[in-house]
Tab-separated table of C-alpha atoms in Angstrom:
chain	number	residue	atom	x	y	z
A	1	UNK	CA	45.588	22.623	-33.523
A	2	UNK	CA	41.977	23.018	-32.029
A	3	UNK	CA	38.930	20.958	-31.699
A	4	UNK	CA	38.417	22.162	-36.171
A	5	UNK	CA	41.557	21.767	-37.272
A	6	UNK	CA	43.091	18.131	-36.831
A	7	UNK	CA	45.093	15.552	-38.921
A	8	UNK	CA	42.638	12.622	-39.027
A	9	UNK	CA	43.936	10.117	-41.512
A	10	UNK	CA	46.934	8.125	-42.453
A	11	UNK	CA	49.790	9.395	-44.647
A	12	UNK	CA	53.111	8.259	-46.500
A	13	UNK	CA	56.474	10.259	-45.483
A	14	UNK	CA	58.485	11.790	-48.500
A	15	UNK	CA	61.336	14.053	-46.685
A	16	UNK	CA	63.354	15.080	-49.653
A	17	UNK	CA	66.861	14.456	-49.527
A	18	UNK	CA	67.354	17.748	-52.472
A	19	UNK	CA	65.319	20.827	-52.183
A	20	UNK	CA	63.546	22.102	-55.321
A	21	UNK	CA	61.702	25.694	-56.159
A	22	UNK	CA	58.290	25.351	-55.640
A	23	UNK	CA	56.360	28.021	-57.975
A	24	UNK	CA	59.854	29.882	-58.313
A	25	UNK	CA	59.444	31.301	-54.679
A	26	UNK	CA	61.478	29.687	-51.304
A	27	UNK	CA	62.740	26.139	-51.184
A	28	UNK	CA	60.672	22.863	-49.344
A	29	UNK	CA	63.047	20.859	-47.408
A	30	UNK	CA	60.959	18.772	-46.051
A	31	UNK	CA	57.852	17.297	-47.393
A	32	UNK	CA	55.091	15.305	-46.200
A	33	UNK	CA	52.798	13.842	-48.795
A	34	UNK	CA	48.810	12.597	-48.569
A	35	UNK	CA	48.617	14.047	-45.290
A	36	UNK	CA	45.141	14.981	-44.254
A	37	UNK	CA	43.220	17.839	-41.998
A	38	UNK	CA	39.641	17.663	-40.912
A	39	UNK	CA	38.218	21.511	-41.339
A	40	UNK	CA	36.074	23.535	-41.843
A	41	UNK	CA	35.522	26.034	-44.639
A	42	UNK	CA	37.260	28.906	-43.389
A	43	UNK	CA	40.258	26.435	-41.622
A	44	UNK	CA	40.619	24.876	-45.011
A	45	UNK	CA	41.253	28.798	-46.274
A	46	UNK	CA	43.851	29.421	-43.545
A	47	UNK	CA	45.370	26.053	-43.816
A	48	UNK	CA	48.638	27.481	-44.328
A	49	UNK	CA	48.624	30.376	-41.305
A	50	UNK	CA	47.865	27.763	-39.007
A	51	UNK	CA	50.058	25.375	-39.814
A	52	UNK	CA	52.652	27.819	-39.077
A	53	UNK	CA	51.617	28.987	-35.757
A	54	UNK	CA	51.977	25.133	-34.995
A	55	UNK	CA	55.455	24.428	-36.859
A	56	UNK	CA	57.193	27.515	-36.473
A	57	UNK	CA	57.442	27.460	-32.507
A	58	UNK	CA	59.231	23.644	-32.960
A	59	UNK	CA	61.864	24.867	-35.802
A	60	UNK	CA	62.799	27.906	-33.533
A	61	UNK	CA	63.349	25.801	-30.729
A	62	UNK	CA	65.372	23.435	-32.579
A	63	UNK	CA	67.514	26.705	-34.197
A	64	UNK	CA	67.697	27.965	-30.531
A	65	UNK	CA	69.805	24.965	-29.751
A	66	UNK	CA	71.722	24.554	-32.886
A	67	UNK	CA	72.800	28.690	-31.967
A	68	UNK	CA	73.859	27.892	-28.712
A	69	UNK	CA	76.285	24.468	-29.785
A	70	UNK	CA	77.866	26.933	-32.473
A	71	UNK	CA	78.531	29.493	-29.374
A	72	UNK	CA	79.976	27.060	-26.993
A	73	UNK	CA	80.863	23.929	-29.197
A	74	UNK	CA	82.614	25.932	-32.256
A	75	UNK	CA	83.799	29.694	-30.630
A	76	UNK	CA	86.191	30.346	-27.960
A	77	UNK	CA	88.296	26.377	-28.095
A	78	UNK	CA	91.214	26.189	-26.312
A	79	UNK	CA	94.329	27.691	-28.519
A	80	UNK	CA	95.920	24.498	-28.262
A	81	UNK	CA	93.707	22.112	-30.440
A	82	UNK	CA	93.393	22.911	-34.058
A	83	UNK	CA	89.316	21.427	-34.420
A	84	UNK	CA	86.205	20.715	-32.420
A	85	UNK	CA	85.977	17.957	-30.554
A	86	UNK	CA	82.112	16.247	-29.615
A	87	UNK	CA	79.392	15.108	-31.973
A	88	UNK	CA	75.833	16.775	-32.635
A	89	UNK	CA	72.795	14.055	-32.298
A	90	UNK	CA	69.293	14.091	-31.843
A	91	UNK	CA	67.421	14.725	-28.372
A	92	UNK	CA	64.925	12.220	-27.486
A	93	UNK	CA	62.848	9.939	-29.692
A	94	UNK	CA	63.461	9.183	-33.236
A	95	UNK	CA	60.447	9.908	-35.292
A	96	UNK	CA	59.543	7.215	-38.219
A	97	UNK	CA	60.402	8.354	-40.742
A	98	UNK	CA	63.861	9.311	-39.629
A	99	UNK	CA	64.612	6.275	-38.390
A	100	UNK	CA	67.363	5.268	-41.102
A	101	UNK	CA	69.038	8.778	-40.822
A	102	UNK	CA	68.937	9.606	-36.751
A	103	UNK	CA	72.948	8.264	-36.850
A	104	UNK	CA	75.186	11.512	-34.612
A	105	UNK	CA	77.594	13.273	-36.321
A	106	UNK	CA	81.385	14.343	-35.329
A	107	UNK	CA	81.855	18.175	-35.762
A	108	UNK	CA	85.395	18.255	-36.871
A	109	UNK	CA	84.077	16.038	-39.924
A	110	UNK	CA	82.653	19.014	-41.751
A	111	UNK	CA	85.196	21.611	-40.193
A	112	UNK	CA	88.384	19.393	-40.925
A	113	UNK	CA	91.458	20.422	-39.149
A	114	UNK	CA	91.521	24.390	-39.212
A	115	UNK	CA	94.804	25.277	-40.608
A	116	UNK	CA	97.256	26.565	-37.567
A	117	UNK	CA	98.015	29.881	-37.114
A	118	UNK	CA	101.228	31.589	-36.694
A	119	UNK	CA	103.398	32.814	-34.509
A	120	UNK	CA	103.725	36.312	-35.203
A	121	UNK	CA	99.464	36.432	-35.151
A	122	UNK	CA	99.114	34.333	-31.663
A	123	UNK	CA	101.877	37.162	-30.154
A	124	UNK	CA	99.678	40.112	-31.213
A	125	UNK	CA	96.475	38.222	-30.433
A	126	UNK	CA	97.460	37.221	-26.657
A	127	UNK	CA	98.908	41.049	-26.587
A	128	UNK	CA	95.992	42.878	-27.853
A	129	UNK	CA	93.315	40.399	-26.362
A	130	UNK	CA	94.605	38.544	-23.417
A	131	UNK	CA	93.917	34.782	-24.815
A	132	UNK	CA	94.606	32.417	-27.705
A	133	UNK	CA	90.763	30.892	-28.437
A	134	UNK	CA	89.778	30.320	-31.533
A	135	UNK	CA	87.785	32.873	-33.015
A	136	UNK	CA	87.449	34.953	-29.847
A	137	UNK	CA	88.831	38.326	-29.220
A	138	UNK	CA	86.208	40.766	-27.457
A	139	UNK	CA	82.988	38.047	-27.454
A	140	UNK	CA	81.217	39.959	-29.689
A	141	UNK	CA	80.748	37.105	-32.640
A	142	UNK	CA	80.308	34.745	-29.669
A	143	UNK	CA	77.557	36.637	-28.626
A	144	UNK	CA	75.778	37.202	-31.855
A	145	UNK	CA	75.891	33.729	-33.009
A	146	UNK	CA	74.667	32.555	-30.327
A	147	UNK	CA	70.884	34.117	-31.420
A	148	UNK	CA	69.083	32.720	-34.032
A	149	UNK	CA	68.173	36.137	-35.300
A	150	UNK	CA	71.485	36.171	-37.080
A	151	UNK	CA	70.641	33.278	-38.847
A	152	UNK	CA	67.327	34.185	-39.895
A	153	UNK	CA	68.769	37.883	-41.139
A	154	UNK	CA	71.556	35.683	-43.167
A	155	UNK	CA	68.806	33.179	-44.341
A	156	UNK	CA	65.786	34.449	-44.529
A	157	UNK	CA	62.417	33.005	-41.921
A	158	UNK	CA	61.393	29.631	-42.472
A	159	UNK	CA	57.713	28.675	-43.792
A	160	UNK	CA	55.043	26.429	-44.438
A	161	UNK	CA	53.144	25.521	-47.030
A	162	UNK	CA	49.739	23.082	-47.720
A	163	UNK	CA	49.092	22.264	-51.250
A	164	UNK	CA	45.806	20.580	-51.463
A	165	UNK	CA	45.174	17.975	-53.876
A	166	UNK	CA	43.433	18.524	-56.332
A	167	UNK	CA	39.946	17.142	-58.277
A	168	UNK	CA	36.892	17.369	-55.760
A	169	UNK	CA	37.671	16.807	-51.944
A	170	UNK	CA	35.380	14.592	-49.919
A	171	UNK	CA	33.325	15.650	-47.695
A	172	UNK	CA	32.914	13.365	-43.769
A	173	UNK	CA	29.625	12.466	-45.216
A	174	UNK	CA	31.305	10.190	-47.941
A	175	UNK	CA	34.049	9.194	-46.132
A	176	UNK	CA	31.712	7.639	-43.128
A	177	UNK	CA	30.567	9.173	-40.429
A	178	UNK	CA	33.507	11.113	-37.782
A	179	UNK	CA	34.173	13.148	-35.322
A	180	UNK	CA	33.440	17.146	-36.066
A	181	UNK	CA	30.595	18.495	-37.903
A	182	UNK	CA	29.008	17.248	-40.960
A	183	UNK	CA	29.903	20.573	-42.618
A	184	UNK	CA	33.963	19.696	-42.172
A	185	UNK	CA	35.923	18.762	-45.029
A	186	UNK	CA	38.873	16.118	-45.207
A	187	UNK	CA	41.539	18.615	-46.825
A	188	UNK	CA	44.161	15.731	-48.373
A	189	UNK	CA	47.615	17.323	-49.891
A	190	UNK	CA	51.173	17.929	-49.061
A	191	UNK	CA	52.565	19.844	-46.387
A	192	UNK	CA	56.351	21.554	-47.522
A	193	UNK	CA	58.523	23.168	-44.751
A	194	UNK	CA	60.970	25.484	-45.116
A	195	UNK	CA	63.664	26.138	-42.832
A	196	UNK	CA	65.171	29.555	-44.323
A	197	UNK	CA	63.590	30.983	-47.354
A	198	UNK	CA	67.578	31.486	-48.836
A	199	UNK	CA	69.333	28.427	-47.604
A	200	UNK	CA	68.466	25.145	-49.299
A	201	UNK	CA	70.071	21.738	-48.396
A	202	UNK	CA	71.775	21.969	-51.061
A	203	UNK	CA	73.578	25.174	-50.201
A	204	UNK	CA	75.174	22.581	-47.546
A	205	UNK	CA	77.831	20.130	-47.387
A	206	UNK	CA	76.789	16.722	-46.504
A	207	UNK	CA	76.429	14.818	-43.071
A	208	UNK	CA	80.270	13.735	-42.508
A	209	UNK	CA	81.852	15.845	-45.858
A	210	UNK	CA	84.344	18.169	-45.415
A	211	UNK	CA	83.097	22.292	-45.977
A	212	UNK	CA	84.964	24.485	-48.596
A	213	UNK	CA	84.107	28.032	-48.721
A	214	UNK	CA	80.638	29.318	-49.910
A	215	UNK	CA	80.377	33.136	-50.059
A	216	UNK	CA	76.288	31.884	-50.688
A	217	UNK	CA	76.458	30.904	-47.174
A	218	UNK	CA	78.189	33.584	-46.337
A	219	UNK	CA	77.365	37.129	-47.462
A	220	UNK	CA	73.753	37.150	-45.571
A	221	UNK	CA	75.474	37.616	-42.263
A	222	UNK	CA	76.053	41.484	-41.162
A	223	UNK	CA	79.367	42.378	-42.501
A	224	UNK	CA	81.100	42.264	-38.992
A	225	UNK	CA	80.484	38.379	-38.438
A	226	UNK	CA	80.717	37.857	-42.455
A	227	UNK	CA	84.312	38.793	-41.911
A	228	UNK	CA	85.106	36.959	-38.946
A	229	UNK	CA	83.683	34.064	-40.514
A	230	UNK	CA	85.459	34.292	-43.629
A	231	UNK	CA	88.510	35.161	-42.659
A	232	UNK	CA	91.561	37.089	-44.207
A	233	UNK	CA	91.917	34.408	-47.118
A	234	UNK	CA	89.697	31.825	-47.805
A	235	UNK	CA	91.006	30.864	-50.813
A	236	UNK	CA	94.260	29.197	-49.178
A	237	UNK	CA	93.196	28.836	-45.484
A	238	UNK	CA	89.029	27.908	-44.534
A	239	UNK	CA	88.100	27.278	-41.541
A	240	UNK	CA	84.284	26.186	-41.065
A	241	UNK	CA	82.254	27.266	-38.277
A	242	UNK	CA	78.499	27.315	-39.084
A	243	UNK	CA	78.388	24.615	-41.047
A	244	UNK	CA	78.079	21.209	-39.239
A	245	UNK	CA	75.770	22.667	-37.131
A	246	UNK	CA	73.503	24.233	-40.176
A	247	UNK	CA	73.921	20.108	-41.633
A	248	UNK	CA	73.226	18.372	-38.883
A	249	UNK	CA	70.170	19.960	-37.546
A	250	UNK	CA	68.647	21.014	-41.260
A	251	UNK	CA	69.463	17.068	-42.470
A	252	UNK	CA	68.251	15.528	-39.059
A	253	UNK	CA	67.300	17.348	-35.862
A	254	UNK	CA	64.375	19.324	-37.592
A	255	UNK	CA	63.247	16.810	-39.670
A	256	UNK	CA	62.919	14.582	-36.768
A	257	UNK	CA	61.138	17.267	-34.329
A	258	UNK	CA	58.680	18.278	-37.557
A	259	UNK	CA	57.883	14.469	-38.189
A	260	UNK	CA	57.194	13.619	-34.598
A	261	UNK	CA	54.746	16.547	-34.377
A	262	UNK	CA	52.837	15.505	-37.227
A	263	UNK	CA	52.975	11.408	-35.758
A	264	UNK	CA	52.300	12.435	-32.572
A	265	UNK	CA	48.832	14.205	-34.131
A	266	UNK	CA	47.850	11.326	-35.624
A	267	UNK	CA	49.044	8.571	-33.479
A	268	UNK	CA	48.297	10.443	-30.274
């Protein structure tokens, strides 16, 4: 973050396992409490902006990912199986304070067995379209999902937030003397990150339960995958798509990359 803006002291991990409303606008999905940044006076006013440049590249990435399993681990399975096979996990080290929820997770857990479809449809499908995968006629949903910018147009951009603490913060001076300039402040607080300003983790199922239909999750998509996604009747016959992978990676794989940036700045 730059030689003025750095997280110099310890801190406690609080991830949230419900999101709340902070001051009636977005939803925090992850918090991090009595973290701290050494900066200066017009840093500590931009705390916020920064923080975002920082965080926003390692959520995209992670989303960039979590598009592409949907597209190749959810679209276009063989006709003959009636739910995904393979588990989602997380990439490389386990960060600290997800070290008690880093467990992988089977996909067909939260889609269930997709109910089978019939005859008469798999005739005119393999007519009109030349194959039986599921949920693939021409490529097109295939191909949008497969972008995050569908996601973020269904659920909004994510965002960050500091919330200093308040009363009178320190200055280095009474803290004991530290790298930077005399004329830095320690800046203690929270930091809250938001995935998608419209999608909350508790707009999800859980890690391992079963999805139902949730026009919430639904309705932000354009109308063309909205359909596709939905289907002609959810009511008697559901079949999840988006949902492990929003679960997993909103529960555990972003969590985990956010954490082990902010561990790796203090820790080195």
């Amino acid at each position: 973050m730059g030689n003025d803006l750095n997280i110099v002291l310890q801190f406690q991990f609080k991830p949230r396992t419900k999101f709340s409303e902070i001051e009636g606008k977005g939803l925090a999905n992850y918090v991090i409490q009595d973290i701290a940044f050494k900066a200066g006076e017009r840093q500590r006013l931009n705390l916020s902006k920064n923080l975002r440049r920082d965080f926003a590249p390692i959520v995209e990435r992670e989303l960039s990912k979590m598009a592409r399993q949907v597209a190749t681990l959810a679209l276009g399975l063989s006709g003959s199986t009636n739910a995904p096979t393979g588990s989602l996990k997380i990439d490389g080290q386990i960060s600290k304070a997800m070290r008690a929820n880093s467990s992988p997770m089977n996909i067909s857990s939260v889609t269930g067995a997709w109910k089978e479809r019939s005859k008469a449809y798999l005739k005119w499908k393999t007519k009109t379209y030349k194959t039986r995968k599921w949920f693939k006629n021409t490529g097109q949903l295939q191909s949008e999902l497969k972008n995050t910018a569908a996601y973020h147009q269904a659920y909004g951009p994510m965002g960050v937030k500091f919330i200093p603490a308040r009363g009178t913060q320190p200055t280095l001076s009474s803290l004991g003397r530290s790298r930077g300039r005399l004329s830095n402040f320690i800046v203690t607080g929270r930091l809250e990150v938001t995935v998608f300003r419209r999608l909350g983790l508790n707009d999800l199922p859980k890690i391992g339960e079963q999805a139902t239909y949730s026009k919430k999750r639904l309705s932000g998509f354009a109308d063309s995958i909205e359909k596709k996604l939905t289907g002609p009747d959810p009511k008697k016959a559901y079949r999840p798509i988006v949902e492990p992978f929003l679960t997993y990676y909103m529960n555990r794989r972003i969590p985990n990359a956010i954490f082990r940036k902010v561990e790796q700045s203090v820790l080195g």
